[in-house]
Amino acid sequence: MHQFKELEIWKKSRRFCSEIYRITSSFPSEEKFGLTNQLRRASVSIPSNIAEGSSRNSDKDFSRFLEIAIGSAYEIETQLLIAFDLGFITEVDLEQLANQLNEIIKMISRFRATLKSN
């Protein structure tokens, strides 16, 4: 069992989630139940799945939760591109968030690889 609060991937994804909440707070109010909600739920899913997976008794189970977290990250990437297309975020915001997200994806993928090798 892993201590999720000590995992850098959990810390980084938690900070990213806060950033998504900050950026979506400026989205149009009619998006409250649309893109805003989707982005927020997917961003919460990343650290949540890392935390839940860390409680599992096997690395195989933990790896599955990390896979779900990566799926949520790719969902966010798509939603950020749509938000940019709709003019809800700037190109600078898109690049910044995409860079953070790609780093999280790489970190999770590397961590999963260590679980598989054990």
PDB file of C-alpha atoms in Angstrom:
ATOM      1  CA  MET A   1       0.000   0.000   0.000  1.00  0.00           C
ATOM      2  CA  HIS A   2       1.260   3.476  -0.914  1.00  0.00           C
ATOM      3  CA  GLN A   3       0.839   6.693   1.049  1.00  0.00           C
ATOM      4  CA  PHE A   4      -0.888   8.789  -1.615  1.00  0.00           C
ATOM      5  CA  LYS A   5      -0.238  12.124   0.125  1.00  0.00           C
ATOM      6  CA  GLU A   6       3.485  11.487  -0.292  1.00  0.00           C
ATOM      7  CA  LEU A   7       3.233  10.771  -4.016  1.00  0.00           C
ATOM      8  CA  GLU A   8       4.391  13.646  -6.211  1.00  0.00           C
ATOM      9  CA  ILE A   9       1.868  12.644  -8.899  1.00  0.00           C
ATOM     10  CA  TRP A  10      -0.947  13.118  -6.394  1.00  0.00           C
ATOM     11  CA  LYS A  11       0.388  16.490  -5.224  1.00  0.00           C
ATOM     12  CA  LYS A  12       0.871  17.758  -8.761  1.00  0.00           C
ATOM     13  CA  SER A  13      -2.538  16.555  -9.948  1.00  0.00           C
ATOM     14  CA  ARG A  14      -4.194  18.129  -6.913  1.00  0.00           C
ATOM     15  CA  ARG A  15      -2.602  21.499  -7.740  1.00  0.00           C
ATOM     16  CA  PHE A  16      -3.667  21.060 -11.365  1.00  0.00           C
ATOM     17  CA  CYS A  17      -7.247  20.435 -10.231  1.00  0.00           C
ATOM     18  CA  SER A  18      -7.219  23.722  -8.321  1.00  0.00           C
ATOM     19  CA  GLU A  19      -5.960  25.463 -11.453  1.00  0.00           C
ATOM     20  CA  ILE A  20      -8.836  23.986 -13.491  1.00  0.00           C
ATOM     21  CA  TYR A  21     -11.322  25.302 -10.923  1.00  0.00           C
ATOM     22  CA  ARG A  22      -9.693  28.729 -11.114  1.00  0.00           C
ATOM     23  CA  ILE A  23      -9.737  28.907 -14.900  1.00  0.00           C
ATOM     24  CA  THR A  24     -13.284  27.562 -15.279  1.00  0.00           C
ATOM     25  CA  SER A  25     -14.634  30.126 -12.825  1.00  0.00           C
ATOM     26  CA  SER A  26     -14.449  32.630 -15.697  1.00  0.00           C
ATOM     27  CA  PHE A  27     -16.381  30.423 -18.156  1.00  0.00           C
ATOM     28  CA  PRO A  28     -19.838  31.656 -19.211  1.00  0.00           C
ATOM     29  CA  SER A  29     -22.594  30.842 -16.717  1.00  0.00           C
ATOM     30  CA  GLU A  30     -24.462  28.802 -19.332  1.00  0.00           C
ATOM     31  CA  GLU A  31     -21.504  26.395 -19.272  1.00  0.00           C
ATOM     32  CA  LYS A  32     -21.992  25.655 -15.561  1.00  0.00           C
ATOM     33  CA  PHE A  33     -23.517  22.244 -16.327  1.00  0.00           C
ATOM     34  CA  GLY A  34     -21.550  21.727 -19.532  1.00  0.00           C
ATOM     35  CA  LEU A  35     -17.869  22.194 -20.123  1.00  0.00           C
ATOM     36  CA  THR A  36     -17.191  23.717 -16.693  1.00  0.00           C
ATOM     37  CA  ASN A  37     -18.668  20.709 -14.935  1.00  0.00           C
ATOM     38  CA  GLN A  38     -16.933  18.226 -17.255  1.00  0.00           C
ATOM     39  CA  LEU A  39     -13.506  19.802 -16.772  1.00  0.00           C
ATOM     40  CA  ARG A  40     -13.902  20.003 -13.019  1.00  0.00           C
ATOM     41  CA  ARG A  41     -15.106  16.417 -12.650  1.00  0.00           C
ATOM     42  CA  ALA A  42     -12.326  15.049 -14.846  1.00  0.00           C
ATOM     43  CA  SER A  43      -9.686  17.073 -12.991  1.00  0.00           C
ATOM     44  CA  VAL A  44     -10.961  15.836  -9.622  1.00  0.00           C
ATOM     45  CA  SER A  45     -10.833  12.294 -10.992  1.00  0.00           C
ATOM     46  CA  ILE A  46      -7.049  12.318 -11.417  1.00  0.00           C
ATOM     47  CA  PRO A  47      -5.923  12.788  -7.780  1.00  0.00           C
ATOM     48  CA  SER A  48      -8.980  10.874  -6.556  1.00  0.00           C
ATOM     49  CA  ASN A  49      -8.093   7.772  -8.572  1.00  0.00           C
ATOM     50  CA  ILE A  50      -4.485   8.000  -7.448  1.00  0.00           C
ATOM     51  CA  ALA A  51      -5.638   8.145  -3.827  1.00  0.00           C
ATOM     52  CA  GLU A  52      -8.169   5.336  -4.205  1.00  0.00           C
ATOM     53  CA  GLY A  53      -5.745   3.130  -6.097  1.00  0.00           C
ATOM     54  CA  SER A  54      -3.073   3.596  -3.459  1.00  0.00           C
ATOM     55  CA  SER A  55      -5.323   1.868  -0.935  1.00  0.00           C
ATOM     56  CA  ARG A  56      -5.530  -1.316  -2.992  1.00  0.00           C
ATOM     57  CA  ASN A  57      -3.724  -4.425  -1.897  1.00  0.00           C
ATOM     58  CA  SER A  58      -2.020  -5.166  -5.189  1.00  0.00           C
ATOM     59  CA  ASP A  59       0.084  -3.193  -7.625  1.00  0.00           C
ATOM     60  CA  LYS A  60      -2.123  -4.571 -10.409  1.00  0.00           C
ATOM     61  CA  ASP A  61      -5.185  -2.941  -8.850  1.00  0.00           C
ATOM     62  CA  PHE A  62      -3.307   0.304  -8.234  1.00  0.00           C
ATOM     63  CA  SER A  63      -2.124   0.271 -11.846  1.00  0.00           C
ATOM     64  CA  ARG A  64      -5.727   0.066 -13.042  1.00  0.00           C
ATOM     65  CA  PHE A  65      -6.660   3.190 -11.067  1.00  0.00           C
ATOM     66  CA  LEU A  66      -3.649   4.987 -12.522  1.00  0.00           C
ATOM     67  CA  GLU A  67      -4.852   3.983 -15.984  1.00  0.00           C
ATOM     68  CA  ILE A  68      -8.218   5.588 -15.213  1.00  0.00           C
ATOM     69  CA  ALA A  69      -6.424   8.740 -14.042  1.00  0.00           C
ATOM     70  CA  ILE A  70      -4.576   8.904 -17.371  1.00  0.00           C
ATOM     71  CA  GLY A  71      -7.873   8.522 -19.202  1.00  0.00           C
ATOM     72  CA  SER A  72      -9.249  11.492 -17.265  1.00  0.00           C
ATOM     73  CA  ALA A  73      -6.171  13.490 -18.239  1.00  0.00           C
ATOM     74  CA  TYR A  74      -6.775  12.832 -21.928  1.00  0.00           C
ATOM     75  CA  GLU A  75     -10.421  13.773 -21.439  1.00  0.00           C
ATOM     76  CA  ILE A  76      -9.267  17.094 -19.956  1.00  0.00           C
ATOM     77  CA  GLU A  77      -6.905  17.685 -22.867  1.00  0.00           C
ATOM     78  CA  THR A  78      -9.813  17.354 -25.307  1.00  0.00           C
ATOM     79  CA  GLN A  79     -12.034  19.593 -23.202  1.00  0.00           C
ATOM     80  CA  LEU A  80      -9.338  22.270 -22.963  1.00  0.00           C
ATOM     81  CA  LEU A  81      -9.008  22.290 -26.742  1.00  0.00           C
ATOM     82  CA  ILE A  82     -12.777  22.726 -27.041  1.00  0.00           C
ATOM     83  CA  ALA A  83     -12.675  25.528 -24.442  1.00  0.00           C
ATOM     84  CA  PHE A  84      -9.970  27.221 -26.519  1.00  0.00           C
ATOM     85  CA  ASP A  85     -11.978  26.750 -29.746  1.00  0.00           C
ATOM     86  CA  LEU A  86     -14.956  28.412 -28.055  1.00  0.00           C
ATOM     87  CA  GLY A  87     -12.837  31.311 -26.814  1.00  0.00           C
ATOM     88  CA  PHE A  88     -13.186  30.438 -23.124  1.00  0.00           C
ATOM     89  CA  ILE A  89      -9.421  30.215 -22.567  1.00  0.00           C
ATOM     90  CA  THR A  90      -6.474  31.929 -24.198  1.00  0.00           C
ATOM     91  CA  GLU A  91      -3.717  30.218 -26.137  1.00  0.00           C
ATOM     92  CA  VAL A  92      -1.344  30.987 -23.254  1.00  0.00           C
ATOM     93  CA  ASP A  93      -3.699  29.302 -20.764  1.00  0.00           C
ATOM     94  CA  LEU A  94      -4.115  26.335 -23.097  1.00  0.00           C
ATOM     95  CA  GLU A  95      -0.354  25.879 -23.449  1.00  0.00           C
ATOM     96  CA  GLN A  96       0.266  26.252 -19.716  1.00  0.00           C
ATOM     97  CA  LEU A  97      -2.449  23.777 -18.760  1.00  0.00           C
ATOM     98  CA  ALA A  98      -1.494  21.342 -21.525  1.00  0.00           C
ATOM     99  CA  ASN A  99       2.139  21.383 -20.353  1.00  0.00           C
ATOM    100  CA  GLN A 100       1.107  20.682 -16.763  1.00  0.00           C
ATOM    101  CA  LEU A 101      -1.216  17.920 -17.922  1.00  0.00           C
ATOM    102  CA  ASN A 102       1.427  16.291 -20.118  1.00  0.00           C
ATOM    103  CA  GLU A 103       3.852  16.272 -17.201  1.00  0.00           C
ATOM    104  CA  ILE A 104       1.228  14.597 -15.006  1.00  0.00           C
ATOM    105  CA  ILE A 105       0.546  11.984 -17.703  1.00  0.00           C
ATOM    106  CA  LYS A 106       4.268  11.239 -18.027  1.00  0.00           C
ATOM    107  CA  MET A 107       4.694  10.973 -14.263  1.00  0.00           C
ATOM    108  CA  ILE A 108       1.741   8.612 -13.904  1.00  0.00           C
ATOM    109  CA  SER A 109       2.949   6.494 -16.831  1.00  0.00           C
ATOM    110  CA  ARG A 110       6.447   6.206 -15.362  1.00  0.00           C
ATOM    111  CA  PHE A 111       5.030   5.308 -11.965  1.00  0.00           C
ATOM    112  CA  ARG A 112       2.761   2.641 -13.524  1.00  0.00           C
ATOM    113  CA  ALA A 113       5.789   1.143 -15.244  1.00  0.00           C
ATOM    114  CA  THR A 114       7.523   0.704 -11.881  1.00  0.00           C
ATOM    115  CA  LEU A 115       4.455  -1.077 -10.514  1.00  0.00           C
ATOM    116  CA  LYS A 116       4.386  -3.507 -13.419  1.00  0.00           C
ATOM    117  CA  SER A 117       8.051  -4.382 -13.001  1.00  0.00           C
ATOM    118  CA  ASN A 118       7.588  -5.439  -9.373  1.00  0.00           C
TER     119      ASN A 118
END
